[in-house]
CSV table of C-alpha atoms in Angstrom, one decimal:
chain,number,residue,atom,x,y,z
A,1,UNK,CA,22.4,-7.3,14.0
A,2,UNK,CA,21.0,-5.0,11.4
A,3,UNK,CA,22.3,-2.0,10.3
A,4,UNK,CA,19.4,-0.1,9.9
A,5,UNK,CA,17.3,-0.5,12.2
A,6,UNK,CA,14.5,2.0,11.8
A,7,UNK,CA,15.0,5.6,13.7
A,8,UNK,CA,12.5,8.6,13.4
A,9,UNK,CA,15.0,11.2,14.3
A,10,UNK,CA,17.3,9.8,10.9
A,11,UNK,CA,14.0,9.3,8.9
A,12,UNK,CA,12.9,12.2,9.5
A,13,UNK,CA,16.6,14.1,8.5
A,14,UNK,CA,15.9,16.3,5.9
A,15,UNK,CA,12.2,15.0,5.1
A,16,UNK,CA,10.7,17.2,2.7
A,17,UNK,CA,7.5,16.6,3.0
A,18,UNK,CA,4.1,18.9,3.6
A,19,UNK,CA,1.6,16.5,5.4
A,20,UNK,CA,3.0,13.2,5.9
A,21,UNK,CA,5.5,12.3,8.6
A,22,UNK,CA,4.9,15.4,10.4
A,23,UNK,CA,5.5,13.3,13.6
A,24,UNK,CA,7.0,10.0,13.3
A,25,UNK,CA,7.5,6.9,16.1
A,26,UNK,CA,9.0,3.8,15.3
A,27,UNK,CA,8.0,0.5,17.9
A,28,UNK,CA,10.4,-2.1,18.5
A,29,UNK,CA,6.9,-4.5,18.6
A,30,UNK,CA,3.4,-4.3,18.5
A,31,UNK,CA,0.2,-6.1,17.5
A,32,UNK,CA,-0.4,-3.9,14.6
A,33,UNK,CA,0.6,-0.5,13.4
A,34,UNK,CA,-2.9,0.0,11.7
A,35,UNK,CA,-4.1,-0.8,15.4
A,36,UNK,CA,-2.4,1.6,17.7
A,37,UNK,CA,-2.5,4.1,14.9
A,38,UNK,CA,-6.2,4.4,14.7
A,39,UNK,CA,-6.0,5.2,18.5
A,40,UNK,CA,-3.8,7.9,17.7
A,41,UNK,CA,-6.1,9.1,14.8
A,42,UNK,CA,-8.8,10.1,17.6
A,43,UNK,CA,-7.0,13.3,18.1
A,44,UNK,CA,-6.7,15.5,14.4
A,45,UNK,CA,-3.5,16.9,15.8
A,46,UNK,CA,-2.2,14.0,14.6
A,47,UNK,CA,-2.8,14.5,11.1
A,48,UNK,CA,0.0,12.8,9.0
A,49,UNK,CA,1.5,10.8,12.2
A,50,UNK,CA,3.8,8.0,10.8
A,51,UNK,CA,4.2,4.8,12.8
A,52,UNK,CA,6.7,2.4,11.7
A,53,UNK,CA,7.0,-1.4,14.1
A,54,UNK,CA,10.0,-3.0,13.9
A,55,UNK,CA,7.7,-6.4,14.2
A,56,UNK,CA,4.0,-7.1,14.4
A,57,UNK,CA,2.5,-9.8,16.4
A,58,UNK,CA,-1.0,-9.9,14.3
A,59,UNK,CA,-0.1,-7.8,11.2
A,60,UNK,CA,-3.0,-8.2,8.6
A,61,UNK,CA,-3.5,-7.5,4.9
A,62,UNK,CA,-6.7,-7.1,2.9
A,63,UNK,CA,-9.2,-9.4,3.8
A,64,UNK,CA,-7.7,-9.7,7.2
A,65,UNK,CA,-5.1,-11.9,5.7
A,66,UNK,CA,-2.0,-12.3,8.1
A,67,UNK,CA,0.7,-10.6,7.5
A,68,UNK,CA,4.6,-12.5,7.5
A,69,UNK,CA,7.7,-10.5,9.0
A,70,UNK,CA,10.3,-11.4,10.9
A,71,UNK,CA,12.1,-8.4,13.0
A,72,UNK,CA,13.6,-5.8,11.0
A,73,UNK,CA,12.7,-7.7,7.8
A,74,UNK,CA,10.6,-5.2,6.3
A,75,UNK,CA,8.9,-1.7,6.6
A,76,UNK,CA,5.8,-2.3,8.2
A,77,UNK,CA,3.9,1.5,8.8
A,78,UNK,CA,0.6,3.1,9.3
A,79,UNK,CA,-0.1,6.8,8.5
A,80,UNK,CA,-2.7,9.4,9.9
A,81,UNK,CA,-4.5,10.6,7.3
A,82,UNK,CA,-7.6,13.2,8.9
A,83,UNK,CA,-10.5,15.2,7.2
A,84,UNK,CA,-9.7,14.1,3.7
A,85,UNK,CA,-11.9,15.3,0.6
A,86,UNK,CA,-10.2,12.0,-1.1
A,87,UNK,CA,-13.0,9.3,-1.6
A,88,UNK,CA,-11.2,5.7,-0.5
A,89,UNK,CA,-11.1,4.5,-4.2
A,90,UNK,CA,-9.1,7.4,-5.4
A,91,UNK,CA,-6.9,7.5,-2.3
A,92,UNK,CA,-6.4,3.7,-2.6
A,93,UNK,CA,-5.1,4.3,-6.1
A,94,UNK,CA,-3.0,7.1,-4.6
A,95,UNK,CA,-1.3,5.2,-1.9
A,96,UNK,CA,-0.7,2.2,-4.5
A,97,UNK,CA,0.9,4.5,-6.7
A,98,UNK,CA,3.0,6.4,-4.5
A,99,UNK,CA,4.5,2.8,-3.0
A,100,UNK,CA,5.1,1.6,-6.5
A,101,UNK,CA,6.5,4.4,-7.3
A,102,UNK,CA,8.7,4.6,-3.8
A,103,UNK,CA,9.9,1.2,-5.1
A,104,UNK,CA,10.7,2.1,-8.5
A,105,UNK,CA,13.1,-0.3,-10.5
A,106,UNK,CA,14.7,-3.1,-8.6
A,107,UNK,CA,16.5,-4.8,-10.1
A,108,UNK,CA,15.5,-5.8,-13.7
A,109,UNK,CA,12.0,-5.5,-12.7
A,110,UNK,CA,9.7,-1.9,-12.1
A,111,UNK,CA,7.7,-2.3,-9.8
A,112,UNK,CA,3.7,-2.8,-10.9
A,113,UNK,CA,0.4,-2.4,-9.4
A,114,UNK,CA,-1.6,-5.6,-8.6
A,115,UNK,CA,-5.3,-3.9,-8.4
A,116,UNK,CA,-6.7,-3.1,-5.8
A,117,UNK,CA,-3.5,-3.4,-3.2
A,118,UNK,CA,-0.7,-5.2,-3.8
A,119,UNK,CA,2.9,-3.8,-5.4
A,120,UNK,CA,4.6,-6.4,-7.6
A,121,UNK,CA,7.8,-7.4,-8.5
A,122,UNK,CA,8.6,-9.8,-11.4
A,123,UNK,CA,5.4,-10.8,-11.3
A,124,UNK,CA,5.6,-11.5,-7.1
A,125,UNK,CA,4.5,-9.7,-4.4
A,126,UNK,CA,6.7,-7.0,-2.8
A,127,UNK,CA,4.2,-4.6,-0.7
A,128,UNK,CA,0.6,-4.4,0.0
A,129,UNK,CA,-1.7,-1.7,1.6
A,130,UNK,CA,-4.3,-2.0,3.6
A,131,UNK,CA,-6.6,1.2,3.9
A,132,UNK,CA,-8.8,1.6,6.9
A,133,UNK,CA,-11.8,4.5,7.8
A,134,UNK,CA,-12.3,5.6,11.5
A,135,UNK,CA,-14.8,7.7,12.5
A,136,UNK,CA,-14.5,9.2,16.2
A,137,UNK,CA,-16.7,11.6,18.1
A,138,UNK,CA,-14.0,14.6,16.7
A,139,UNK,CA,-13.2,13.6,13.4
A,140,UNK,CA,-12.7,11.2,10.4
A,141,UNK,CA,-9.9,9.5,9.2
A,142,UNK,CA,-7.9,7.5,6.9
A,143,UNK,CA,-5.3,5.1,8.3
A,144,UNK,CA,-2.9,3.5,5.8
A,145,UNK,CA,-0.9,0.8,6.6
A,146,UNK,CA,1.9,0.0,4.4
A,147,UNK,CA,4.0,-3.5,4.1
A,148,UNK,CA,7.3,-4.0,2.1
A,149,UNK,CA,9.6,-6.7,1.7
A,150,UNK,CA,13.1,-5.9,2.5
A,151,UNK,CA,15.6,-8.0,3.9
A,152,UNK,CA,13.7,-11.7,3.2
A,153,UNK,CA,15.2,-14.1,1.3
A,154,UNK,CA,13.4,-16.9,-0.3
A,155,UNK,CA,12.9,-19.1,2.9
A,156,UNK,CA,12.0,-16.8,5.2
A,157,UNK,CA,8.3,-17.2,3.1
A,158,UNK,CA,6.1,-20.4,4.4
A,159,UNK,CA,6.2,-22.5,2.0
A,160,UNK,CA,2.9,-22.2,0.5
A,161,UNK,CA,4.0,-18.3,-0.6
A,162,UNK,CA,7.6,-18.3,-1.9
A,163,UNK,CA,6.1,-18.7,-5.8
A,164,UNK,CA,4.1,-15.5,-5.2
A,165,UNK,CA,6.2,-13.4,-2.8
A,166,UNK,CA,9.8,-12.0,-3.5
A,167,UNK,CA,12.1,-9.0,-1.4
A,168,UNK,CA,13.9,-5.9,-2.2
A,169,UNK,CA,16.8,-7.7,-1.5
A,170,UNK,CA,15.7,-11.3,-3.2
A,171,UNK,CA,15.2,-8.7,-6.6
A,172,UNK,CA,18.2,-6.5,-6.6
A,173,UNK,CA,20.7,-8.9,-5.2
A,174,UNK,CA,22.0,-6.6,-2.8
A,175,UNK,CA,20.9,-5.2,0.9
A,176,UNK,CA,18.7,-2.1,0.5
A,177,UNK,CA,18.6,0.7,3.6
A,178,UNK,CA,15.3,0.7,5.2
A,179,UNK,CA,16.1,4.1,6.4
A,180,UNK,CA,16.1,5.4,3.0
A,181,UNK,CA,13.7,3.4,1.6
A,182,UNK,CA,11.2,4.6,4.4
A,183,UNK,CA,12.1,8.5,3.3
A,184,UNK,CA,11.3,7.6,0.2
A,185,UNK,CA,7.9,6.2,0.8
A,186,UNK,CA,6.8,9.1,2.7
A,187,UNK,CA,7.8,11.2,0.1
A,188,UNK,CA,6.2,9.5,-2.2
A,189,UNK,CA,2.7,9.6,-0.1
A,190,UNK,CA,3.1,12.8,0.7
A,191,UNK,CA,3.5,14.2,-2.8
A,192,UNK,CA,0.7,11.8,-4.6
A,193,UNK,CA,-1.6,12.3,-2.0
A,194,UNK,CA,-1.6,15.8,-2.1
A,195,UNK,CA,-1.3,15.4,-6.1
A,196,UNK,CA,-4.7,13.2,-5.7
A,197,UNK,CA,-6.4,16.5,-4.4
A,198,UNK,CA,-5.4,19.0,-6.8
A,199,UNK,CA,-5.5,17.1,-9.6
A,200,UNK,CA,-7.4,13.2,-10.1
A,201,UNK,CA,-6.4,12.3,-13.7
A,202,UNK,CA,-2.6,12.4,-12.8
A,203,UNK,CA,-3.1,10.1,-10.5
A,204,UNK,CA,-5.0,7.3,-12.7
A,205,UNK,CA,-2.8,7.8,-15.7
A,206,UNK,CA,0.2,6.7,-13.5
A,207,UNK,CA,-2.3,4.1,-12.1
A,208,UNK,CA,-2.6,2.7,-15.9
A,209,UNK,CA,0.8,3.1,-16.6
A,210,UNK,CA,1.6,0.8,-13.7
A,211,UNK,CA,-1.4,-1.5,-13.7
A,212,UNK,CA,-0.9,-5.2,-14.6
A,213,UNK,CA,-4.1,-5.7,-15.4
A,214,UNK,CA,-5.2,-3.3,-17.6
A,215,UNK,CA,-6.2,-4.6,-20.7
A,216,UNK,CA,-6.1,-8.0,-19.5
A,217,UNK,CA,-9.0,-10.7,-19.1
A,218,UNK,CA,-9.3,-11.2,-15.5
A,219,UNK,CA,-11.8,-13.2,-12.8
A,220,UNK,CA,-12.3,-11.9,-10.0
A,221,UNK,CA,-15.2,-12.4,-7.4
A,222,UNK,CA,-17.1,-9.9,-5.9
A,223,UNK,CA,-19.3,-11.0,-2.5
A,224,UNK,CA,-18.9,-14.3,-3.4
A,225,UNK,CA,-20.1,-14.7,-7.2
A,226,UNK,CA,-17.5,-15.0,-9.7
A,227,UNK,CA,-17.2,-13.0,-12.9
A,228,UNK,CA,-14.6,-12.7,-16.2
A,229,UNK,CA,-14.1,-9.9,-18.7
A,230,UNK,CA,-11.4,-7.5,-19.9
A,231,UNK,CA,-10.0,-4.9,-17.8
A,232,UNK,CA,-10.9,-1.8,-19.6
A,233,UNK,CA,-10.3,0.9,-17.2
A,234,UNK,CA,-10.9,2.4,-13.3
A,235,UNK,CA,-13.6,4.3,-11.7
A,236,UNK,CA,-12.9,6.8,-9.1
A,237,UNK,CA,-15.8,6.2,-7.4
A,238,UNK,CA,-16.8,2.9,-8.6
A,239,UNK,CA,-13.4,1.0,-9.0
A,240,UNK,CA,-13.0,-1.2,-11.6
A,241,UNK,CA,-14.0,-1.7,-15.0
A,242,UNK,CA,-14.5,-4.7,-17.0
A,243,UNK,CA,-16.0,-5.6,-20.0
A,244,UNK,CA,-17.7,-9.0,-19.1
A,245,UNK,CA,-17.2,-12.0,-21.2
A,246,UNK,CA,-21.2,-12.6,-21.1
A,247,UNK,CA,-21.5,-8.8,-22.5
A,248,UNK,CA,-22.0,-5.9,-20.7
A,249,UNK,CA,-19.7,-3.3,-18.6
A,250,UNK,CA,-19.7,-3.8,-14.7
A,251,UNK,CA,-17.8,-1.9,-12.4
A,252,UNK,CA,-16.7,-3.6,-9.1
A,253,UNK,CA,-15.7,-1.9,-5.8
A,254,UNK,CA,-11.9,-2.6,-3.8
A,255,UNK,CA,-14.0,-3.3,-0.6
A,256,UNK,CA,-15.9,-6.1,-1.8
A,257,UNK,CA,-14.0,-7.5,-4.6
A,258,UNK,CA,-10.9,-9.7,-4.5
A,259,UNK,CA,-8.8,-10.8,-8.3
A,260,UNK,CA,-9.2,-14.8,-8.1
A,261,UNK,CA,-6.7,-15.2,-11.7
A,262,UNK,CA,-5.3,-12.5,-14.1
């Protein structure tokens, strides 16, 4: 039986944030937080609601890409996020940011940003985020989802992913506390998203201090064509920027745009 099973009453123990995890619920199961949290983001009292699910039944990534977790595995959560001024590419940065940062070091490895959603460790995935818009007769809003790895070990993974997916607790070689780990995140969010507002730049240095691909020749396609080039920087409005290898400068958008090989 696990020892730390998620609680909102001890995540939410001396949680020092401003916006984020103002109200928290934690599900034993559901379909998928992002789901049954974009019901909840009809009402903007709500603002900054955290859902955490102890296990999803159709838990999906970018792309609608399904998500793997057994119970209690991992933090799986989905945040309220109302009336933002944040455009989604520079709140996408912000949320990747804040998880990587969340994560920190683990083990030998810190963790990295895999543009435009994924959180690596040792060159495997750890987390990914998966940013949806709502729009509602009363308001407009933001929901995050958020996936980490925690407690899997290498065959919890099918087969087809444990080369390119790894755990907290694969990387550090111990058990990590979810409990902690989810007070962590939320401070994180909490602290870059509001960081996003006041101030951009702070928010895109750390974003190439992180980034794995910076600098890099990458291919990546974008609504269906394929291109290659040299990562050369971020756009907050645009998204990325490459220098392509038939000459030119291109940037390409998160929501259409997917990295085929770095």
């Amino acid at each position: 039986m696990p020892t730390d099973l998620l609680d909102p009453d001890k995540i939410k123990a001396n949680l020092k944030t401003k916006r984020i995890g103002r109200k928290i619920l934690v599900f034993d199961s559901t379909s998928s937080t992002n789901d049954i949290t974009a019901e909840y983001a009809k009402n903007k009292d709500n603002d900054g609601l955290v859902i955490f699910a102890e296990q999803q039944s159709a838990g999906r990534g970018r792309a609608g890409c399904k998500w793997h977790s057994s119970r209690a595995d991992s933090i799986l959560c989905s945040i309220v996020f109302i009336e933002s001024a944040l455009k989604a590419e520079l709140l996408s940065l912000a949320c990747a940011v804040a998880v990587a940062d969340a994560l920190g070091k683990v083990g030998i490895s810190e963790a990295k940003i895999k543009w435009p959603n994924d959180i690596l460790l040792t060159g495997k995935k750890v987390a990914g985020i998966l940013l949806e818009s709502k729009t509602t007769n009363t308001n407009n809003a933001y929901i995050i989802g958020v996936g980490i790895n925690c407690h899997q070990t290498r065959d919890s993974f099918p087969s087809e992913l444990q080369s390119t997916a790894t755990s907290i607790d694969i990387e550090s070689q111990t058990i990590c506390d979810r409990i902690l780990l989810a007070k962590r995140l939320l401070t994180s969010i909490d602290s870059w998203l509001d960081m996003a507002e006041k101030n951009s730049k702070d928010v895109t240095d750390r974003w190439r201090e992180l980034s794995i691909q910076l600098g890099h020749r990458i291919t990546l396609s974008y609504n269906g064509r394929k291109f290659a080039g040299n990562c050369i920087g971020i756009d907050l409005q645009k998204g990325l920027i490459l220098q392509l290898d038939t000459g030119g400068v291109r940037m390409f958008d998160a929501a259409h745009t997917t990295i085929v090989k770095q």
